[in-house]
mmCIF file of C-alpha atoms in Angstrom:
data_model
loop_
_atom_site.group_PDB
_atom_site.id
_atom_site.type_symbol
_atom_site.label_atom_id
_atom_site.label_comp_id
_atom_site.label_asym_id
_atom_site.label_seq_id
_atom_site.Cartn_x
_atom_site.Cartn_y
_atom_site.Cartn_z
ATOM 1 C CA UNK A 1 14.146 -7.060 5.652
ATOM 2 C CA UNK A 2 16.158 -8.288 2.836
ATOM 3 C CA UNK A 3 16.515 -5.216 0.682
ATOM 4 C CA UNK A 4 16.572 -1.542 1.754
ATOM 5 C CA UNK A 5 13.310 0.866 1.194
ATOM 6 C CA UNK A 6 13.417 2.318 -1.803
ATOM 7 C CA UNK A 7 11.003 6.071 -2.877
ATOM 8 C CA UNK A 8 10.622 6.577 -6.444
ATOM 9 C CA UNK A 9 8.421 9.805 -8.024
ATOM 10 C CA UNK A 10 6.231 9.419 -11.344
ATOM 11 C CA UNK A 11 6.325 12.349 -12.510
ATOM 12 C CA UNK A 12 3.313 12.498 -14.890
ATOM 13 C CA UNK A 13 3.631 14.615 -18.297
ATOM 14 C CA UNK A 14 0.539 16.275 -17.956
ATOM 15 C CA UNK A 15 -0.120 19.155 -17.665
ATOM 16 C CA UNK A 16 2.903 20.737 -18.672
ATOM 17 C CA UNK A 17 3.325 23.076 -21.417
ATOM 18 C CA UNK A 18 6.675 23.313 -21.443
ATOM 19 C CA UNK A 19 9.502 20.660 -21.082
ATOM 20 C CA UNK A 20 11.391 22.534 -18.870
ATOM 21 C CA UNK A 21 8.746 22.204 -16.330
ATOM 22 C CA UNK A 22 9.729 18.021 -16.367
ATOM 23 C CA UNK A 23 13.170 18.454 -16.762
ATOM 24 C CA UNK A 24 13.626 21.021 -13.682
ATOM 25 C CA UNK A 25 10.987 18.387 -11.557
ATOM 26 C CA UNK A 26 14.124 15.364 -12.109
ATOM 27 C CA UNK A 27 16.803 17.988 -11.113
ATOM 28 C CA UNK A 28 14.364 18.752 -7.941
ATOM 29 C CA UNK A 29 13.801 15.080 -7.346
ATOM 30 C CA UNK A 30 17.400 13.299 -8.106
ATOM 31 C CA UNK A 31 18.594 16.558 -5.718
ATOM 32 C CA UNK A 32 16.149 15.929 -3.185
ATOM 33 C CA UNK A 33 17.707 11.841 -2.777
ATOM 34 C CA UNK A 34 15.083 9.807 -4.877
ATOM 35 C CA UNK A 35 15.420 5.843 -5.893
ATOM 36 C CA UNK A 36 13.875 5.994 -8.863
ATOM 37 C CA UNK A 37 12.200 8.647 -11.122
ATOM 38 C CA UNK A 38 8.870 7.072 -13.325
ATOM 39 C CA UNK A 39 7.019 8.395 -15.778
ATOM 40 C CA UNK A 40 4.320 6.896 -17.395
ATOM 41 C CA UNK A 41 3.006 5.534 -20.795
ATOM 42 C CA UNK A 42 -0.311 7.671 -21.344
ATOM 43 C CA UNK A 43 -0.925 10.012 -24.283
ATOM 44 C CA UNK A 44 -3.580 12.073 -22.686
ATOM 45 C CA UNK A 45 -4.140 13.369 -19.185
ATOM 46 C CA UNK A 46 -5.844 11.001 -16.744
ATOM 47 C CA UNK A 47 -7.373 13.629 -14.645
ATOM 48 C CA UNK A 48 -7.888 17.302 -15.030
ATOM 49 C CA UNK A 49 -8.121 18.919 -18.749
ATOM 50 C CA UNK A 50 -8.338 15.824 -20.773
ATOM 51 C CA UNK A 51 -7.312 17.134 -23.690
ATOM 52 C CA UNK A 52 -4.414 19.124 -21.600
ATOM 53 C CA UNK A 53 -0.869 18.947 -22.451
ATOM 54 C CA UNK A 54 0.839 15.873 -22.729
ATOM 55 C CA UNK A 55 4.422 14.294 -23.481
ATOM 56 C CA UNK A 56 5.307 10.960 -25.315
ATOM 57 C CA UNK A 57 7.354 8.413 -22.569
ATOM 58 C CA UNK A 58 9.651 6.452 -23.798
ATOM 59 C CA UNK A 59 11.339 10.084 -25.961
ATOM 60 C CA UNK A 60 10.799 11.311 -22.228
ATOM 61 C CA UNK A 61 13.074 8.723 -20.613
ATOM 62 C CA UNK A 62 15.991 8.860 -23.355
ATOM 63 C CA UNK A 63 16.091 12.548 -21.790
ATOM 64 C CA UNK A 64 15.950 11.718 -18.206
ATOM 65 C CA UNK A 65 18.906 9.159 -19.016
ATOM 66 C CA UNK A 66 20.884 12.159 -19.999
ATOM 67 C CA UNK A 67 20.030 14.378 -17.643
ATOM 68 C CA UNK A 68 20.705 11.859 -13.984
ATOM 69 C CA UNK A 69 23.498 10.753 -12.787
ATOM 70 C CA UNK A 70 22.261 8.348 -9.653
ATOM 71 C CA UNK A 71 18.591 7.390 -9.990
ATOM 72 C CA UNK A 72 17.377 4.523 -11.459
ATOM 73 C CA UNK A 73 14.240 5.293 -14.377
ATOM 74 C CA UNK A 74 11.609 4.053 -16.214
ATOM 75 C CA UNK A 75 7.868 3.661 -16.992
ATOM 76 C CA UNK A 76 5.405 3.103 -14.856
ATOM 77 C CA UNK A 77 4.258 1.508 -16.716
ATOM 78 C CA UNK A 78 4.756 1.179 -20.648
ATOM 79 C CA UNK A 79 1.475 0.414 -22.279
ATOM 80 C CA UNK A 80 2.404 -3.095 -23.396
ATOM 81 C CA UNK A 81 0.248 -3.007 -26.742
ATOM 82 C CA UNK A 82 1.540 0.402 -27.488
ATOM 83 C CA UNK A 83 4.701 -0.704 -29.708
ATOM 84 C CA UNK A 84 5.775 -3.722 -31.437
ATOM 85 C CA UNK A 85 7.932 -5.782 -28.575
ATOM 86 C CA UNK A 86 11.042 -6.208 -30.672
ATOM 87 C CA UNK A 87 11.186 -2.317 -31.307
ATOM 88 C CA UNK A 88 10.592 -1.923 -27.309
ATOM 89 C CA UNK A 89 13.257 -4.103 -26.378
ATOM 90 C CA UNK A 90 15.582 -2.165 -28.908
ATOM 91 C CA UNK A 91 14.402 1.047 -27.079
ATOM 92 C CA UNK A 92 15.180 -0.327 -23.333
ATOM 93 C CA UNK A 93 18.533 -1.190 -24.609
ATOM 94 C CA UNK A 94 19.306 2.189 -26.112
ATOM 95 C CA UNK A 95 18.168 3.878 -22.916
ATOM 96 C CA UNK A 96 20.290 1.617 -20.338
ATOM 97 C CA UNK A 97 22.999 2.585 -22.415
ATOM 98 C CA UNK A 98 21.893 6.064 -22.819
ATOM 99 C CA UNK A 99 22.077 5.866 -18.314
ATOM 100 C CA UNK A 100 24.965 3.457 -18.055
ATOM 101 C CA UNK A 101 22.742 0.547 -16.708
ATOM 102 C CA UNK A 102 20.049 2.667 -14.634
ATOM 103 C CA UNK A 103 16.698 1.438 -16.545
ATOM 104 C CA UNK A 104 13.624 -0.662 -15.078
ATOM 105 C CA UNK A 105 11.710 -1.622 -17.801
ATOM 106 C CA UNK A 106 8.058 -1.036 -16.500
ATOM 107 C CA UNK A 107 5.321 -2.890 -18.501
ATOM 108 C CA UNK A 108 1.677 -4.125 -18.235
ATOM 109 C CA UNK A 109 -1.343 -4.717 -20.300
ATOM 110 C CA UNK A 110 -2.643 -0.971 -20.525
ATOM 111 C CA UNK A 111 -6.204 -0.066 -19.392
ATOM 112 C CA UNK A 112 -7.033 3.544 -20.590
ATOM 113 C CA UNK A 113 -9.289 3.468 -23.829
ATOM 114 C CA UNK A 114 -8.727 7.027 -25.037
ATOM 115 C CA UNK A 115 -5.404 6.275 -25.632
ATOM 116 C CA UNK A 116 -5.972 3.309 -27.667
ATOM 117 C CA UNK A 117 -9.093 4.832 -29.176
ATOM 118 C CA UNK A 118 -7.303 8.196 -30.130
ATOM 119 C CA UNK A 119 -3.938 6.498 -31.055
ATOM 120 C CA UNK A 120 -5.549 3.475 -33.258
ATOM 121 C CA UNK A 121 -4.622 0.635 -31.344
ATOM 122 C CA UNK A 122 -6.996 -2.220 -30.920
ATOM 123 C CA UNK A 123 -8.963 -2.271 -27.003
ATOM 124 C CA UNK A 124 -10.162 -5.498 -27.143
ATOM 125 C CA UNK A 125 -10.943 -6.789 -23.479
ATOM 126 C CA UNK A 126 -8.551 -7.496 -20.799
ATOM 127 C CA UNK A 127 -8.439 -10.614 -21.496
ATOM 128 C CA UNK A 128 -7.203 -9.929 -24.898
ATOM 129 C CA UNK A 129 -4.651 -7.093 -23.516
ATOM 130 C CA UNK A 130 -3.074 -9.771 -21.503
ATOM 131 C CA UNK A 131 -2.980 -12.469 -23.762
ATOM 132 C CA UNK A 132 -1.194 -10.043 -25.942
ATOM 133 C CA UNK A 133 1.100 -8.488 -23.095
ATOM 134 C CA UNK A 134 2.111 -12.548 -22.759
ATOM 135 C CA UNK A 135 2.782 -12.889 -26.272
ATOM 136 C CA UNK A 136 4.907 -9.674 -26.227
ATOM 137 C CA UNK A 137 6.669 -10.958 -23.173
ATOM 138 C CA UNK A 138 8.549 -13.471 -24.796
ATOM 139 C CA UNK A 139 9.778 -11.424 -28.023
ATOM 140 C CA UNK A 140 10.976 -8.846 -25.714
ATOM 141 C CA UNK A 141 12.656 -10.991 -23.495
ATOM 142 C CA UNK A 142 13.776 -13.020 -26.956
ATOM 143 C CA UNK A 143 15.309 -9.319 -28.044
ATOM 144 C CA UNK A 144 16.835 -8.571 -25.202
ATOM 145 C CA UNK A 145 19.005 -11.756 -25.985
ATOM 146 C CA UNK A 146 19.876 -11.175 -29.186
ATOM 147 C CA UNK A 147 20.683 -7.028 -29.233
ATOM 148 C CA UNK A 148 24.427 -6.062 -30.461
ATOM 149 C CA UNK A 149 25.268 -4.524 -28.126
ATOM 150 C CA UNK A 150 23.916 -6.326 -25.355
ATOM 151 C CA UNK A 151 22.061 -3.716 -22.802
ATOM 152 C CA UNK A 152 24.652 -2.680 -19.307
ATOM 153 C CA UNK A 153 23.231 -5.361 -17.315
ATOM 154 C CA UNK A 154 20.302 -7.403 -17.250
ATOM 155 C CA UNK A 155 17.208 -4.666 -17.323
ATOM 156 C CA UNK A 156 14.610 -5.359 -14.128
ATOM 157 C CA UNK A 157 11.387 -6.180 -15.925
ATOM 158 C CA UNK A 158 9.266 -4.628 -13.816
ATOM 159 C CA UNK A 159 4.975 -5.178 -14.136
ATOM 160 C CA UNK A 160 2.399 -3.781 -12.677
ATOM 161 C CA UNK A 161 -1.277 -5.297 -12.645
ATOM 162 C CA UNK A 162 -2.899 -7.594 -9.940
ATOM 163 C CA UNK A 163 -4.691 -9.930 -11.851
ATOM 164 C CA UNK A 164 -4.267 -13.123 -9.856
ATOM 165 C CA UNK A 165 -4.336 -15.922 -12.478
ATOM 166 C CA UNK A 166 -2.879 -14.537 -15.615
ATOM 167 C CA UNK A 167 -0.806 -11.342 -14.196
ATOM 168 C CA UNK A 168 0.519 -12.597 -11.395
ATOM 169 C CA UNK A 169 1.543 -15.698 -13.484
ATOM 170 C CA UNK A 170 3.469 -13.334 -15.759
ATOM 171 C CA UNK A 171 5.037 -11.295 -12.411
ATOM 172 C CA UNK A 172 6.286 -15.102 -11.640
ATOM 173 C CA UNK A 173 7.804 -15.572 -14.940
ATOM 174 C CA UNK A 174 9.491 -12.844 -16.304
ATOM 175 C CA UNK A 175 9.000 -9.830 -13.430
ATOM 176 C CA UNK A 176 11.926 -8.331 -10.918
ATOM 177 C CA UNK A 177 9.544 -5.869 -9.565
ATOM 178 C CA UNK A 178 5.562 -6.584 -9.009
ATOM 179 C CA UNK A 179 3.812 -3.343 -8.636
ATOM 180 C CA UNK A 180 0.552 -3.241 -7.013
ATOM 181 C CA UNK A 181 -2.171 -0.981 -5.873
ATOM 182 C CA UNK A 182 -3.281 -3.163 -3.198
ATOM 183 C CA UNK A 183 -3.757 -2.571 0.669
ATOM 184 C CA UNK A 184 -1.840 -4.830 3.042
ATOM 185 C CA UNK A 185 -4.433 -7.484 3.559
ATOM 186 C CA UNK A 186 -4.809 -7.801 0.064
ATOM 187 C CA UNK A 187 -1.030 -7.353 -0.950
ATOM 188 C CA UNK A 188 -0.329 -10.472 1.673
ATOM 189 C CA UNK A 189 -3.260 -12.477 0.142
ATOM 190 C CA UNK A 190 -1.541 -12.167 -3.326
ATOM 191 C CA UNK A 191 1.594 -12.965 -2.617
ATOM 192 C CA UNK A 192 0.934 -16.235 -1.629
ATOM 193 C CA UNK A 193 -1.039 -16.849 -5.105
ATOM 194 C CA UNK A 194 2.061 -14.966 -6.470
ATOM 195 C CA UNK A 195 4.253 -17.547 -4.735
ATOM 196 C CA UNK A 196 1.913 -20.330 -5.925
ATOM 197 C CA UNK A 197 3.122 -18.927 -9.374
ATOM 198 C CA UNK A 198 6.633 -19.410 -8.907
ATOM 199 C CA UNK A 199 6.795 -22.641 -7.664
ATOM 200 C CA UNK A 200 4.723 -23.599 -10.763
ATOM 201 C CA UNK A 201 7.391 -21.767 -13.148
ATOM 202 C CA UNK A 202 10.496 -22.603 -10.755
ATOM 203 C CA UNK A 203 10.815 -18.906 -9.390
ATOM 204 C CA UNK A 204 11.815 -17.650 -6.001
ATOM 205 C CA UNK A 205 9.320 -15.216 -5.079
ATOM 206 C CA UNK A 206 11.425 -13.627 -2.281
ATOM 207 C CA UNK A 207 13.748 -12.516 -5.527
ATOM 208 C CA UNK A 208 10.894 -9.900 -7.097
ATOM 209 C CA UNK A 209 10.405 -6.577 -5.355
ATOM 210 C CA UNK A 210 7.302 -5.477 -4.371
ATOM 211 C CA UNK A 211 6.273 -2.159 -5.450
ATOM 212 C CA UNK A 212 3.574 0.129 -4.235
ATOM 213 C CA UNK A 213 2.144 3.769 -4.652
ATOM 214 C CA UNK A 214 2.952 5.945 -1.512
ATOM 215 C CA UNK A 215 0.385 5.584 0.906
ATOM 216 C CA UNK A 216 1.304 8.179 3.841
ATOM 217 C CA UNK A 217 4.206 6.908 6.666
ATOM 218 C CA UNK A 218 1.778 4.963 8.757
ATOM 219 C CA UNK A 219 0.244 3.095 6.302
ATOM 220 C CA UNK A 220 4.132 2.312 4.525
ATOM 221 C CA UNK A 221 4.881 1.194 7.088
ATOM 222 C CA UNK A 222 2.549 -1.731 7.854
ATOM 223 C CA UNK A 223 2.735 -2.346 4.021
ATOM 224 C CA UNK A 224 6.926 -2.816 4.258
ATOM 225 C CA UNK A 225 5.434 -5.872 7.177
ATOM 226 C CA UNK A 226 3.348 -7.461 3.827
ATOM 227 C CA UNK A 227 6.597 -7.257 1.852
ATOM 228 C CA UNK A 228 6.704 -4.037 0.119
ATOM 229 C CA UNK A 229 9.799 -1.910 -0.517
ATOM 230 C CA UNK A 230 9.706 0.511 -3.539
ATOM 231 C CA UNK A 231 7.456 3.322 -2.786
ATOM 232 C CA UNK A 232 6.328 5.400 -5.552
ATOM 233 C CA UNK A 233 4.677 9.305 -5.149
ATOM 234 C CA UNK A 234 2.795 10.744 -7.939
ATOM 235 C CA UNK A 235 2.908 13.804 -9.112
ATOM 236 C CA UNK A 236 1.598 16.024 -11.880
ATOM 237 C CA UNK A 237 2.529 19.197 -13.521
ATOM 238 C CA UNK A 238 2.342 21.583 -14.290
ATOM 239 C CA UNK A 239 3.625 22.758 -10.838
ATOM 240 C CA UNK A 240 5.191 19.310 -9.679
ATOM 241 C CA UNK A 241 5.028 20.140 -5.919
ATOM 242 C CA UNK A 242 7.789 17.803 -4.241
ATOM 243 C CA UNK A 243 6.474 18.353 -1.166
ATOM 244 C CA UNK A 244 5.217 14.708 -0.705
ATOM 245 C CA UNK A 245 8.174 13.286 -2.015
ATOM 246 C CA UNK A 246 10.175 14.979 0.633
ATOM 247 C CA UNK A 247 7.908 13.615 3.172
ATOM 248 C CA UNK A 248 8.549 10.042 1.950
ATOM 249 C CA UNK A 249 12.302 10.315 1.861
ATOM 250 C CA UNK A 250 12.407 11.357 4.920
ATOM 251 C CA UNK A 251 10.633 8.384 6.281
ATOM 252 C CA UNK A 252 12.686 5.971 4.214
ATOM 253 C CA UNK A 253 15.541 7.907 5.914
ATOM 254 C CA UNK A 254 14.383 7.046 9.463
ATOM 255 C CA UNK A 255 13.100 3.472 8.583
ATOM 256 C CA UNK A 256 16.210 2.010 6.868
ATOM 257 C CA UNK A 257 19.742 1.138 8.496
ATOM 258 C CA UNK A 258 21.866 3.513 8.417
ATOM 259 C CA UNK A 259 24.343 2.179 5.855
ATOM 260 C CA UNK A 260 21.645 1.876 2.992
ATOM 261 C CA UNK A 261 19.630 5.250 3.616
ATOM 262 C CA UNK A 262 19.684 7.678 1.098
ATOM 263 C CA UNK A 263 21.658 4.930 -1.658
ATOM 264 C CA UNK A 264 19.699 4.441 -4.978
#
């Protein structure tokens, strides 16, 4: 294993009248020993109420910058038509800076119509989502470059999606972290089309994470054999019950070395 197990939460902004609600979950979750704290780029509930309560991300992670100390933070993941790249890139910038140099910069090609529908963004097809999530790839990247000041380090560009000729090409090119929702036969099939990829672009594809939603201890643990390391729990308000977060620390306790267990 070349890098530690990591746990991260996304904690989903639904559901939750009340800020506080969020803001006491990250206290709960940065106290409790997570990696990394998510939330994620919708504008309506996914599941429950669908017209339910509902906060804005990227305002959301500006806060969560403030309020941490440790954990590393970011979308999972930002809509990628949602705002004009440049503007994004400015954003990611502020917020490293905002966290002294704790932000992943989560991005894919988005998915859920009612938010485009509602929000007057074009859905197009997925084919059009990703040519655009390409295109905005290399402004952001572009941005990134040319921001006064520069963000705290270079941001991990982390994207989600496992489309295996045109998403997985982008993972190769620009990605640190490839989340996935796939199972481990899958997962290992992919990464060899992912490491295709980066021989095509010049990549090393031991060099991007791969990233996974919490699957239960067993099955984590066969996924960690197909490569996987960041393990990400989801949970919603307005409640946001830890309980399964615990559970995952924990493991990641028992299955790391010593010297790396419980380190962001």
């Amino acid at each position: 294993m070349t890098r530690p197990i990591r746990i991260g939460v996304q904690l989903q902004q639904q559901h939750a009248p009340e800020y506080d609600l969020i803001r006491d979950a990250v206290r709960r979750a940065e106290d409790a020993g997570v990696d990394v704290v998510f939330n994620w780029d919708h504008f309506y509930p996914l599941y429950g109420d669908p017209d339910g309560a509902h906060f804005e991300c990227w305002t959301m992670l500006g806060a969560i910058a403030e309020q941490t100390e440790r954990v590393q933070l970011g979308a999972l993941v930002t809509g990628g038509g949602y705002r004009n790249p440049d503007l994004l890139a400015d954003m990611a910038r502020t917020v490293d800076h905002i966290s002294g140099g704790r932000l992943i910069l989560g991005i894919g090609a988005g998915w859920f119509e009612k938010d485009y529908d509602e929000y007057g963004y074009e859905f197009g097809t997925a084919g059009t989502r990703l040519a655009l999530l390409k295109e905005y790839m290399e402004r952001l990247t572009a941005r990134l470059g040319k921001l006064n000041p520069q963000p705290v380090r270079d941001i991990p560009i982390l994207i989600g999606g496992g489309g295996e000729k045109k998403t997985l090409r982008l993972v190769a090119e620009y990605a640190d972290i490839w989340h996935t929702f796939a199972e481990v036969e899958v997962l290992e099939r992919k990464s060899k089309i992912l490491a295709g990829h980066c021989a095509h672009v010049g990549t090393d594809p031991a060099a991007i994470e791969r990233s996974v939603n919490w699957p239960g201890p067993e099955a984590a643990s066969t996924l960690v054999a197909a490569g996987a390391t960041l393990f990400t729990v989801g949970v919603g308000g307005p409640d946001y019950d830890l309980t399964t977060l615990e559970e995952a620390i924990r493991w990641r306790d028992e299955f790391n070395p010593e010297s790396v267990a419980g380190i962001a």
